[in-house]
PDB file of C-alpha atoms in Angstrom:
ATOM      1  CA  ILE A 296      -7.109   7.325   7.641  1.00  0.00           C
ATOM      2  CA  LEU A 297      -7.595  10.562   9.630  1.00  0.00           C
ATOM      3  CA  GLN A 298      -4.683  12.308   7.929  1.00  0.00           C
ATOM      4  CA  HIS A 299      -5.891  11.565   4.389  1.00  0.00           C
ATOM      5  CA  ARG A 300      -9.637  11.703   5.200  1.00  0.00           C
ATOM      6  CA  LEU A 301     -10.404   8.310   3.673  1.00  0.00           C
ATOM      7  CA  PRO A 302     -13.428   6.035   4.340  1.00  0.00           C
ATOM      8  CA  TRP A 303     -13.253   4.109   7.608  1.00  0.00           C
ATOM      9  CA  HIS A 304     -13.531   0.717   5.911  1.00  0.00           C
ATOM     10  CA  MET A 305     -10.074   1.335   4.412  1.00  0.00           C
ATOM     11  CA  THR A 306      -8.527   1.123   7.874  1.00  0.00           C
ATOM     12  CA  PRO A 307      -5.737  -1.474   7.567  1.00  0.00           C
ATOM     13  CA  LYS A 308      -6.019  -4.605   9.699  1.00  0.00           C
ATOM     14  CA  ILE A 309      -2.631  -4.796  11.406  1.00  0.00           C
ATOM     15  CA  GLY A 310      -1.175  -6.474  14.455  1.00  0.00           C
ATOM     16  CA  THR A 311       0.750  -4.828  17.267  1.00  0.00           C
ATOM     17  CA  ILE A 312       2.405  -1.498  16.555  1.00  0.00           C
ATOM     18  CA  THR A 313       5.809  -2.772  17.704  1.00  0.00           C
ATOM     19  CA  ASN A 314       5.602  -5.508  15.088  1.00  0.00           C
ATOM     20  CA  GLU A 315       4.034  -3.685  12.162  1.00  0.00           C
ATOM     21  CA  VAL A 316       6.000  -0.428  12.382  1.00  0.00           C
ATOM     22  CA  PHE A 317       9.135  -2.411  11.491  1.00  0.00           C
ATOM     23  CA  LYS A 318       7.482  -4.394   8.703  1.00  0.00           C
ATOM     24  CA  LEU A 319       5.115  -2.141   6.781  1.00  0.00           C
ATOM     25  CA  THR A 320       6.083   0.250   4.038  1.00  0.00           C
ATOM     26  CA  ALA A 321       3.852   3.067   2.868  1.00  0.00           C
ATOM     27  CA  LEU A 322       2.960   4.799  -0.373  1.00  0.00           C
ATOM     28  CA  ILE A 323       2.612   8.539   0.153  1.00  0.00           C
ATOM     29  CA  MET A 324      -0.015   9.832  -2.302  1.00  0.00           C
ATOM     30  CA  LYS A 325      -0.565  13.332  -3.588  1.00  0.00           C
ATOM     31  CA  GLU A 326      -3.717  15.215  -2.627  1.00  0.00           C
ATOM     32  CA  ASP A 327      -5.258  15.076  -6.106  1.00  0.00           C
ATOM     33  CA  GLU A 328      -4.770  11.293  -6.191  1.00  0.00           C
ATOM     34  CA  LEU A 329      -6.741  10.882  -2.943  1.00  0.00           C
ATOM     35  CA  GLN A 330      -9.751  12.935  -4.048  1.00  0.00           C
ATOM     36  CA  PRO A 331     -11.431  10.184  -6.171  1.00  0.00           C
ATOM     37  CA  TYR A 332     -11.447   7.924  -3.082  1.00  0.00           C
ATOM     38  CA  ARG A 333     -13.133  10.605  -0.978  1.00  0.00           C
ATOM     39  CA  ASN A 334     -15.683  11.414  -3.706  1.00  0.00           C
ATOM     40  CA  GLY A 335     -16.624   7.765  -4.170  1.00  0.00           C
ATOM     41  CA  ASP A 336     -15.440   7.758  -7.800  1.00  0.00           C
ATOM     42  CA  VAL A 337     -13.162   4.855  -6.880  1.00  0.00           C
ATOM     43  CA  ILE A 338     -14.933   2.062  -4.988  1.00  0.00           C
ATOM     44  CA  GLN A 339     -12.764   0.134  -2.541  1.00  0.00           C
ATOM     45  CA  ARG A 340     -13.481  -3.362  -1.320  1.00  0.00           C
ATOM     46  CA  VAL A 341     -11.420  -4.859   1.485  1.00  0.00           C
ATOM     47  CA  ALA A 342     -11.235  -8.523   0.474  1.00  0.00           C
ATOM     48  CA  THR A 343      -9.235 -10.998  -1.571  1.00  0.00           C
ATOM     49  CA  ILE A 344     -10.181 -12.859  -4.740  1.00  0.00           C
ATOM     50  CA  SER A 345     -11.970 -16.152  -4.190  1.00  0.00           C
ATOM     51  CA  CYS A 346     -12.321 -17.127  -7.860  1.00  0.00           C
ATOM     52  CA  LEU A 347     -12.653 -15.712 -11.361  1.00  0.00           C
ATOM     53  CA  LYS A 348     -15.564 -16.162 -13.746  1.00  0.00           C
ATOM     54  CA  PRO A 349     -16.086 -14.767 -17.271  1.00  0.00           C
ATOM     55  CA  GLY A 350     -16.385 -10.998 -16.898  1.00  0.00           C
ATOM     56  CA  LYS A 351     -16.601 -11.065 -13.117  1.00  0.00           C
ATOM     57  CA  VAL A 352     -14.614 -11.577  -9.907  1.00  0.00           C
ATOM     58  CA  ILE A 353     -15.931 -13.363  -6.816  1.00  0.00           C
ATOM     59  CA  LEU A 354     -14.475 -11.954  -3.592  1.00  0.00           C
ATOM     60  CA  THR A 355     -13.988 -13.677  -0.239  1.00  0.00           C
ATOM     61  CA  SER A 356     -16.581 -11.284   1.181  1.00  0.00           C
ATOM     62  CA  GLY A 357     -19.152 -12.947  -1.110  1.00  0.00           C
ATOM     63  CA  ASP A 358     -19.472  -9.894  -3.379  1.00  0.00           C
ATOM     64  CA  MET A 359     -19.436 -10.306  -7.150  1.00  0.00           C
ATOM     65  CA  VAL A 360     -17.760  -7.524  -9.111  1.00  0.00           C
ATOM     66  CA  LYS A 361     -17.914  -6.968 -12.876  1.00  0.00           C
ATOM     67  CA  CYS A 362     -14.410  -7.002 -14.282  1.00  0.00           C
ATOM     68  CA  ASP A 363     -12.989  -6.033 -17.697  1.00  0.00           C
ATOM     69  CA  VAL A 364      -9.340  -5.716 -16.639  1.00  0.00           C
ATOM     70  CA  LEU A 365      -7.613  -7.335 -13.663  1.00  0.00           C
ATOM     71  CA  VAL A 366      -4.304  -5.815 -12.519  1.00  0.00           C
ATOM     72  CA  LEU A 367      -2.111  -8.101 -10.411  1.00  0.00           C
ATOM     73  CA  GLY A 368      -0.096  -6.083  -7.885  1.00  0.00           C
ATOM     74  CA  THR A 369       2.225  -8.910  -6.949  1.00  0.00           C
ATOM     75  CA  GLY A 370       5.095  -6.915  -5.465  1.00  0.00           C
ATOM     76  CA  TRP A 371       8.685  -7.564  -6.411  1.00  0.00           C
ATOM     77  CA  ASN A 372      11.861  -9.366  -5.480  1.00  0.00           C
ATOM     78  CA  ARG A 373      15.111  -7.456  -5.797  1.00  0.00           C
ATOM     79  CA  GLN A 374      17.676  -9.300  -7.896  1.00  0.00           C
ATOM     80  CA  LEU A 375      21.428  -8.807  -8.322  1.00  0.00           C
ATOM     81  CA  THR A 376      21.701 -10.856 -11.494  1.00  0.00           C
ATOM     82  CA  PHE A 377      23.547  -8.014 -13.241  1.00  0.00           C
ATOM     83  CA  LEU A 378      26.601  -8.722 -11.048  1.00  0.00           C
ATOM     84  CA  ASP A 379      29.051 -11.386 -12.128  1.00  0.00           C
ATOM     85  CA  GLU A 380      28.744 -14.451  -9.907  1.00  0.00           C
ATOM     86  CA  GLU A 381      32.439 -15.350  -9.706  1.00  0.00           C
ATOM     87  CA  THR A 382      34.156 -11.960  -9.515  1.00  0.00           C
ATOM     88  CA  VAL A 383      31.645  -9.820  -7.609  1.00  0.00           C
ATOM     89  CA  LYS A 384      28.540 -11.544  -6.257  1.00  0.00           C
ATOM     90  CA  SER A 385      30.523 -14.220  -4.438  1.00  0.00           C
ATOM     91  CA  ARG A 386      32.196 -11.472  -2.361  1.00  0.00           C
ATOM     92  CA  LEU A 387      28.913  -9.945  -1.191  1.00  0.00           C
ATOM     93  CA  ASP A 388      27.353 -10.808   2.176  1.00  0.00           C
ATOM     94  CA  LEU A 389      24.141 -11.939   0.478  1.00  0.00           C
ATOM     95  CA  GLN A 390      22.117 -14.142   2.822  1.00  0.00           C
ATOM     96  CA  HIS A 391      18.593 -15.553   3.120  1.00  0.00           C
ATOM     97  CA  ASP A 392      17.372 -12.275   4.654  1.00  0.00           C
ATOM     98  CA  GLY A 393      19.026  -9.772   2.357  1.00  0.00           C
ATOM     99  CA  LEU A 394      22.249  -8.024   1.446  1.00  0.00           C
ATOM    100  CA  TRP A 395      24.273  -6.795   4.425  1.00  0.00           C
ATOM    101  CA  LEU A 396      26.418  -3.706   3.916  1.00  0.00           C
ATOM    102  CA  TYR A 397      28.385  -1.200   5.958  1.00  0.00           C
ATOM    103  CA  ARG A 398      26.125   1.815   6.514  1.00  0.00           C
ATOM    104  CA  HIS A 399      23.795   0.243   3.917  1.00  0.00           C
ATOM    105  CA  ILE A 400      26.279   1.417   1.269  1.00  0.00           C
ATOM    106  CA  LEU A 401      29.612  -0.436   1.191  1.00  0.00           C
ATOM    107  CA  PRO A 402      30.131  -4.217   0.866  1.00  0.00           C
ATOM    108  CA  PRO A 403      33.085  -5.016   3.178  1.00  0.00           C
ATOM    109  CA  LYS A 404      34.701  -7.566   0.871  1.00  0.00           C
ATOM    110  CA  ALA A 405      33.966  -6.050  -2.560  1.00  0.00           C
ATOM    111  CA  LYS A 406      36.275  -3.072  -2.917  1.00  0.00           C
ATOM    112  CA  GLY A 407      35.256  -0.508  -5.528  1.00  0.00           C
ATOM    113  CA  LEU A 408      31.544  -1.273  -5.302  1.00  0.00           C
ATOM    114  CA  ALA A 409      28.889   0.797  -3.521  1.00  0.00           C
ATOM    115  CA  PHE A 410      25.094   0.822  -3.311  1.00  0.00           C
ATOM    116  CA  VAL A 411      23.268   4.164  -3.042  1.00  0.00           C
ATOM    117  CA  GLY A 412      19.496   4.159  -2.630  1.00  0.00           C
ATOM    118  CA  SER A 413      19.046   0.496  -3.532  1.00  0.00           C
ATOM    119  CA  ASN A 414      19.701  -1.179  -0.169  1.00  0.00           C
ATOM    120  CA  ALA A 415      18.050   1.244   2.243  1.00  0.00           C
ATOM    121  CA  VAL A 416      14.277   1.141   2.732  1.00  0.00           C
ATOM    122  CA  THR A 417      13.010   4.178   4.654  1.00  0.00           C
ATOM    123  CA  PHE A 418       9.930   6.399   4.747  1.00  0.00           C
ATOM    124  CA  ALA A 419      11.948   9.204   3.105  1.00  0.00           C
ATOM    125  CA  CYS A 420      13.798   7.427   0.312  1.00  0.00           C
ATOM    126  CA  PRO A 421      14.793  10.530  -1.758  1.00  0.00           C
ATOM    127  CA  ASN A 422      16.274  12.226   1.324  1.00  0.00           C
ATOM    128  CA  THR A 423      18.054   9.011   2.360  1.00  0.00           C
ATOM    129  CA  SER A 424      19.538   8.523  -1.104  1.00  0.00           C
ATOM    130  CA  PHE A 425      20.760  12.133  -1.203  1.00  0.00           C
ATOM    131  CA  ILE A 426      22.529  11.857   2.154  1.00  0.00           C
ATOM    132  CA  GLN A 427      24.021   8.497   1.116  1.00  0.00           C
ATOM    133  CA  ALA A 428      25.329  10.009  -2.129  1.00  0.00           C
ATOM    134  CA  CYS A 429      26.998  12.880  -0.235  1.00  0.00           C
ATOM    135  CA  TRP A 430      28.457  10.403   2.289  1.00  0.00           C
ATOM    136  CA  LEU A 431      29.976   8.334  -0.519  1.00  0.00           C
ATOM    137  CA  ALA A 432      31.183  11.434  -2.399  1.00  0.00           C
ATOM    138  CA  ASP A 433      33.175  12.437   0.689  1.00  0.00           C
ATOM    139  CA  LEU A 434      35.031   9.119   0.599  1.00  0.00           C
ATOM    140  CA  LEU A 435      35.688   9.308  -3.129  1.00  0.00           C
ATOM    141  CA  ALA A 436      36.989  12.884  -2.776  1.00  0.00           C
ATOM    142  CA  GLY A 437      39.299  11.942   0.094  1.00  0.00           C
ATOM    143  CA  VAL A 438      37.509  14.125   2.651  1.00  0.00           C
ATOM    144  CA  ARG A 439      37.462  11.136   5.023  1.00  0.00           C
ATOM    145  CA  GLU A 440      39.453   7.949   5.248  1.00  0.00           C
ATOM    146  CA  TRP A 441      37.868   4.747   4.026  1.00  0.00           C
ATOM    147  CA  PRO A 442      36.754   2.477   6.872  1.00  0.00           C
ATOM    148  CA  SER A 443      38.838  -0.640   7.330  1.00  0.00           C
ATOM    149  CA  GLN A 444      37.470  -3.996   6.243  1.00  0.00           C
ATOM    150  CA  GLU A 445      37.507  -5.179   9.872  1.00  0.00           C
ATOM    151  CA  LYS A 446      35.386  -2.213  10.960  1.00  0.00           C
ATOM    152  CA  MET A 447      32.891  -2.736   8.136  1.00  0.00           C
ATOM    153  CA  ILE A 448      32.503  -6.454   8.878  1.00  0.00           C
ATOM    154  CA  GLU A 449      32.036  -5.775  12.598  1.00  0.00           C
ATOM    155  CA  ASN A 450      29.390  -3.134  11.878  1.00  0.00           C
ATOM    156  CA  ALA A 451      27.537  -5.420   9.459  1.00  0.00           C
ATOM    157  CA  ASP A 452      27.533  -8.221  12.047  1.00  0.00           C
ATOM    158  CA  GLN A 453      26.078  -5.832  14.645  1.00  0.00           C
ATOM    159  CA  GLU A 454      23.371  -4.840  12.141  1.00  0.00           C
ATOM    160  CA  LYS A 455      22.469  -8.491  11.621  1.00  0.00           C
ATOM    161  CA  GLU A 456      22.169  -9.146  15.337  1.00  0.00           C
ATOM    162  CA  PHE A 457      20.057  -6.034  15.905  1.00  0.00           C
ATOM    163  CA  LYS A 458      17.689  -6.469  12.951  1.00  0.00           C
ATOM    164  CA  ARG A 459      17.199 -10.198  13.343  1.00  0.00           C
ATOM    165  CA  ALA A 460      16.100  -9.565  16.922  1.00  0.00           C
ATOM    166  CA  LEU A 461      13.795  -6.656  16.027  1.00  0.00           C
ATOM    167  CA  TYR A 462      12.452  -7.021  12.479  1.00  0.00           C
ATOM    168  CA  PRO A 463      10.160  -9.848  11.337  1.00  0.00           C
ATOM    169  CA  PHE A 464      11.685 -12.102   8.680  1.00  0.00           C
ATOM    170  CA  SER A 465      11.922 -10.625   5.214  1.00  0.00           C
ATOM    171  CA  THR A 466      14.026 -11.584   2.221  1.00  0.00           C
ATOM    172  CA  ASP A 467      15.110  -7.927   2.195  1.00  0.00           C
ATOM    173  CA  ARG A 468      15.678  -7.480   5.944  1.00  0.00           C
ATOM    174  CA  GLY A 469      19.263  -6.323   5.351  1.00  0.00           C
ATOM    175  CA  ALA A 470      17.901  -3.214   3.609  1.00  0.00           C
ATOM    176  CA  LEU A 471      15.170  -2.335   6.120  1.00  0.00           C
ATOM    177  CA  ILE A 472      15.540   0.895   8.093  1.00  0.00           C
ATOM    178  CA  LEU A 473      11.929   2.159   8.182  1.00  0.00           C
ATOM    179  CA  ALA A 474      11.132   3.705  11.588  1.00  0.00           C
ATOM    180  CA  ASN A 475      14.846   4.005  12.403  1.00  0.00           C
ATOM    181  CA  LEU A 476      15.462   6.347   9.474  1.00  0.00           C
ATOM    182  CA  GLN A 477      16.254   9.432  11.565  1.00  0.00           C
ATOM    183  CA  HIS A 478      18.851   7.565  13.584  1.00  0.00           C
ATOM    184  CA  TYR A 479      20.368   6.313  10.306  1.00  0.00           C
ATOM    185  CA  HIS A 480      20.439   9.822   8.814  1.00  0.00           C
ATOM    186  CA  ASP A 481      22.059  11.153  11.989  1.00  0.00           C
ATOM    187  CA  LEU A 482      24.686   8.407  11.788  1.00  0.00           C
ATOM    188  CA  LEU A 483      25.659   9.384   8.239  1.00  0.00           C
ATOM    189  CA  LEU A 484      25.698  13.087   9.143  1.00  0.00           C
ATOM    190  CA  ARG A 485      27.988  12.478  12.126  1.00  0.00           C
ATOM    191  CA  ASP A 486      30.326  10.477   9.870  1.00  0.00           C
ATOM    192  CA  MET A 487      30.542  13.630   7.736  1.00  0.00           C
ATOM    193  CA  GLN A 488      31.221  15.802  10.819  1.00  0.00           C
ATOM    194  CA  ILE A 489      27.801  17.464  10.519  1.00  0.00           C
ATOM    195  CA  ASP A 490      25.852  18.091  13.725  1.00  0.00           C
ATOM    196  CA  PRO A 491      22.413  16.471  13.208  1.00  0.00           C
ATOM    197  CA  MET A 492      20.924  18.753  15.894  1.00  0.00           C
ATOM    198  CA  ARG A 493      20.035  21.630  13.585  1.00  0.00           C
ATOM    199  CA  TYR A 494      18.253  23.848  16.123  1.00  0.00           C
ATOM    200  CA  GLY A 495      19.997  26.044  18.654  1.00  0.00           C
ATOM    201  CA  GLY A 496      18.890  27.646  21.898  1.00  0.00           C
ATOM    202  CA  LEU A 497      17.147  26.185  24.929  1.00  0.00           C
ATOM    203  CA  LEU A 498      14.613  24.316  22.785  1.00  0.00           C
ATOM    204  CA  GLY A 499      17.202  23.079  20.304  1.00  0.00           C
ATOM    205  CA  MET A 500      17.171  19.428  21.292  1.00  0.00           C
ATOM    206  CA  PHE A 501      13.378  19.368  21.638  1.00  0.00           C
ATOM    207  CA  CYS A 502      12.916  20.909  18.174  1.00  0.00           C
ATOM    208  CA  SER A 503      15.385  18.475  16.626  1.00  0.00           C
ATOM    209  CA  PHE A 504      13.308  15.576  17.939  1.00  0.00           C
ATOM    210  CA  VAL A 505       9.759  16.770  17.171  1.00  0.00           C
ATOM    211  CA  LEU A 506      10.139  18.814  13.964  1.00  0.00           C
ATOM    212  CA  PRO A 507      10.602  17.189  10.533  1.00  0.00           C
ATOM    213  CA  VAL A 508      14.079  17.191   9.012  1.00  0.00           C
ATOM    214  CA  VAL A 509      14.201  18.327   5.388  1.00  0.00           C
ATOM    215  CA  PRO A 510      17.173  18.628   2.989  1.00  0.00           C
ATOM    216  CA  SER A 511      17.139  22.447   3.223  1.00  0.00           C
ATOM    217  CA  ASP A 512      18.040  22.145   6.930  1.00  0.00           C
ATOM    218  CA  PHE A 513      21.526  21.100   5.823  1.00  0.00           C
ATOM    219  CA  GLU A 514      21.737  23.309   2.750  1.00  0.00           C
ATOM    220  CA  GLY A 515      25.365  23.806   1.795  1.00  0.00           C
ATOM    221  CA  ALA A 516      26.788  21.537   4.498  1.00  0.00           C
ATOM    222  CA  LEU A 517      26.247  18.311   2.582  1.00  0.00           C
ATOM    223  CA  LEU A 518      27.560  19.568  -0.741  1.00  0.00           C
ATOM    224  CA  ASP A 519      30.443  21.702   0.537  1.00  0.00           C
ATOM    225  CA  PRO A 520      32.672  20.077   3.208  1.00  0.00           C
ATOM    226  CA  ASP A 521      34.468  23.388   3.851  1.00  0.00           C
ATOM    227  CA  SER A 522      31.246  25.076   4.983  1.00  0.00           C
ATOM    228  CA  ARG A 523      30.206  22.453   7.546  1.00  0.00           C
ATOM    229  CA  ALA A 524      31.813  24.149  10.526  1.00  0.00           C
ATOM    230  CA  LYS A 525      30.127  27.436   9.564  1.00  0.00           C
ATOM    231  CA  VAL A 526      26.546  26.173   9.311  1.00  0.00           C
ATOM    232  CA  GLU A 527      24.382  28.265  11.616  1.00  0.00           C
ATOM    233  CA  LYS A 528      21.837  26.662  13.913  1.00  0.00           C
ATOM    234  CA  LEU A 529      18.189  27.149  13.020  1.00  0.00           C
ATOM    235  CA  LYS A 530      15.896  29.065  15.348  1.00  0.00           C
ATOM    236  CA  ALA A 531      12.903  27.371  16.917  1.00  0.00           C
ATOM    237  CA  PRO A 532       9.583  28.438  15.293  1.00  0.00           C
ATOM    238  CA  ALA A 533       7.739  31.129  17.266  1.00  0.00           C
ATOM    239  CA  PRO A 534       4.549  29.055  17.834  1.00  0.00           C
ATOM    240  CA  LEU A 535       6.636  26.262  19.324  1.00  0.00           C
ATOM    241  CA  ILE A 536       8.403  28.705  21.655  1.00  0.00           C
ATOM    242  CA  VAL A 537       5.064  30.147  22.801  1.00  0.00           C
ATOM    243  CA  GLY A 538       3.606  26.668  23.292  1.00  0.00           C
ATOM    244  CA  ALA A 539       6.620  25.515  25.274  1.00  0.00           C
ATOM    245  CA  GLY A 540       6.479  28.678  27.405  1.00  0.00           C
ATOM    246  CA  ILE A 541       2.812  28.085  28.228  1.00  0.00           C
ATOM    247  CA  ALA A 542       3.467  24.423  29.053  1.00  0.00           C
ATOM    248  CA  LEU A 543       6.363  25.361  31.356  1.00  0.00           C
ATOM    249  CA  ALA A 544       4.275  28.055  33.034  1.00  0.00           C
ATOM    250  CA  VAL A 545       1.409  25.605  33.696  1.00  0.00           C
ATOM    251  CA  LEU A 546       3.862  22.989  34.982  1.00  0.00           C
ATOM    252  CA  GLY A 547       5.550  25.541  37.235  1.00  0.00           C
ATOM    253  CA  TYR A 548       2.184  26.718  38.563  1.00  0.00           C
ATOM    254  CA  HIS A 549       1.203  23.175  39.570  1.00  0.00           C
ATOM    255  CA  ILE A 550       4.612  22.435  41.146  1.00  0.00           C
ATOM    256  CA  ILE A 551       4.588  25.657  43.156  1.00  0.00           C
ATOM    257  CA  GLY A 552       0.976  25.000  44.174  1.00  0.00           C
ATOM    258  CA  LYS A 553       1.914  21.599  45.589  1.00  0.00           C
ATOM    259  CA  LEU A 554       4.924  23.030  47.436  1.00  0.00           C
ATOM    260  CA  ILE A 555       2.861  25.818  49.027  1.00  0.00           C
TER     261      ILE A 555
END
């Protein structure tokens, strides 16, 4: 609400952060799409439909709204009906809470099949799909050895145990990454022998944790395996260095003051 400067009544009613951060997905809107909400050109009502009458909608809040067109945003269920049941689908680890894959890409028992972008739900889907595509391209090009079936099954079983303990039930739980996206990206990068810590120097680790990671940070390394060992570390931004220096100076002042 604060970030997009929207009306306060649009504040979502959610439960605990530890629960909702692993369940909610978000639509990131462009600035020009948000302006009608700020101007009041689009009127929002936080309620559900109680009943329909000719030319109007009755909401649970008791409000009556004139209505010419009603759009039903019902969501979706991902289907794999395009896969043959006997030869392919029967070999997938498709369970009541989703499709379970190795690294969200490879089905352990269906050789020759891979999923890129379709079984990984994050807050940065284009970036995730790009890294996945490069990860798979490495295998296809013979840059790395294919993981054994035993290793893939073991990893998928660990994913099940972890997610079923952490994420609320969802028919697509096997695809959920969400708030763990950076860890997942780092995992794929390490598989490709790319250091996910892109910043060097004393503040390198701090910068890698607090600054956003964008595709240009790994420019060249993902597309050209031969250049990965030559990728130079990025330098910490000057304002961050100044801010860290001030914070350290203040901390040192207080520590020395207590010692004296």
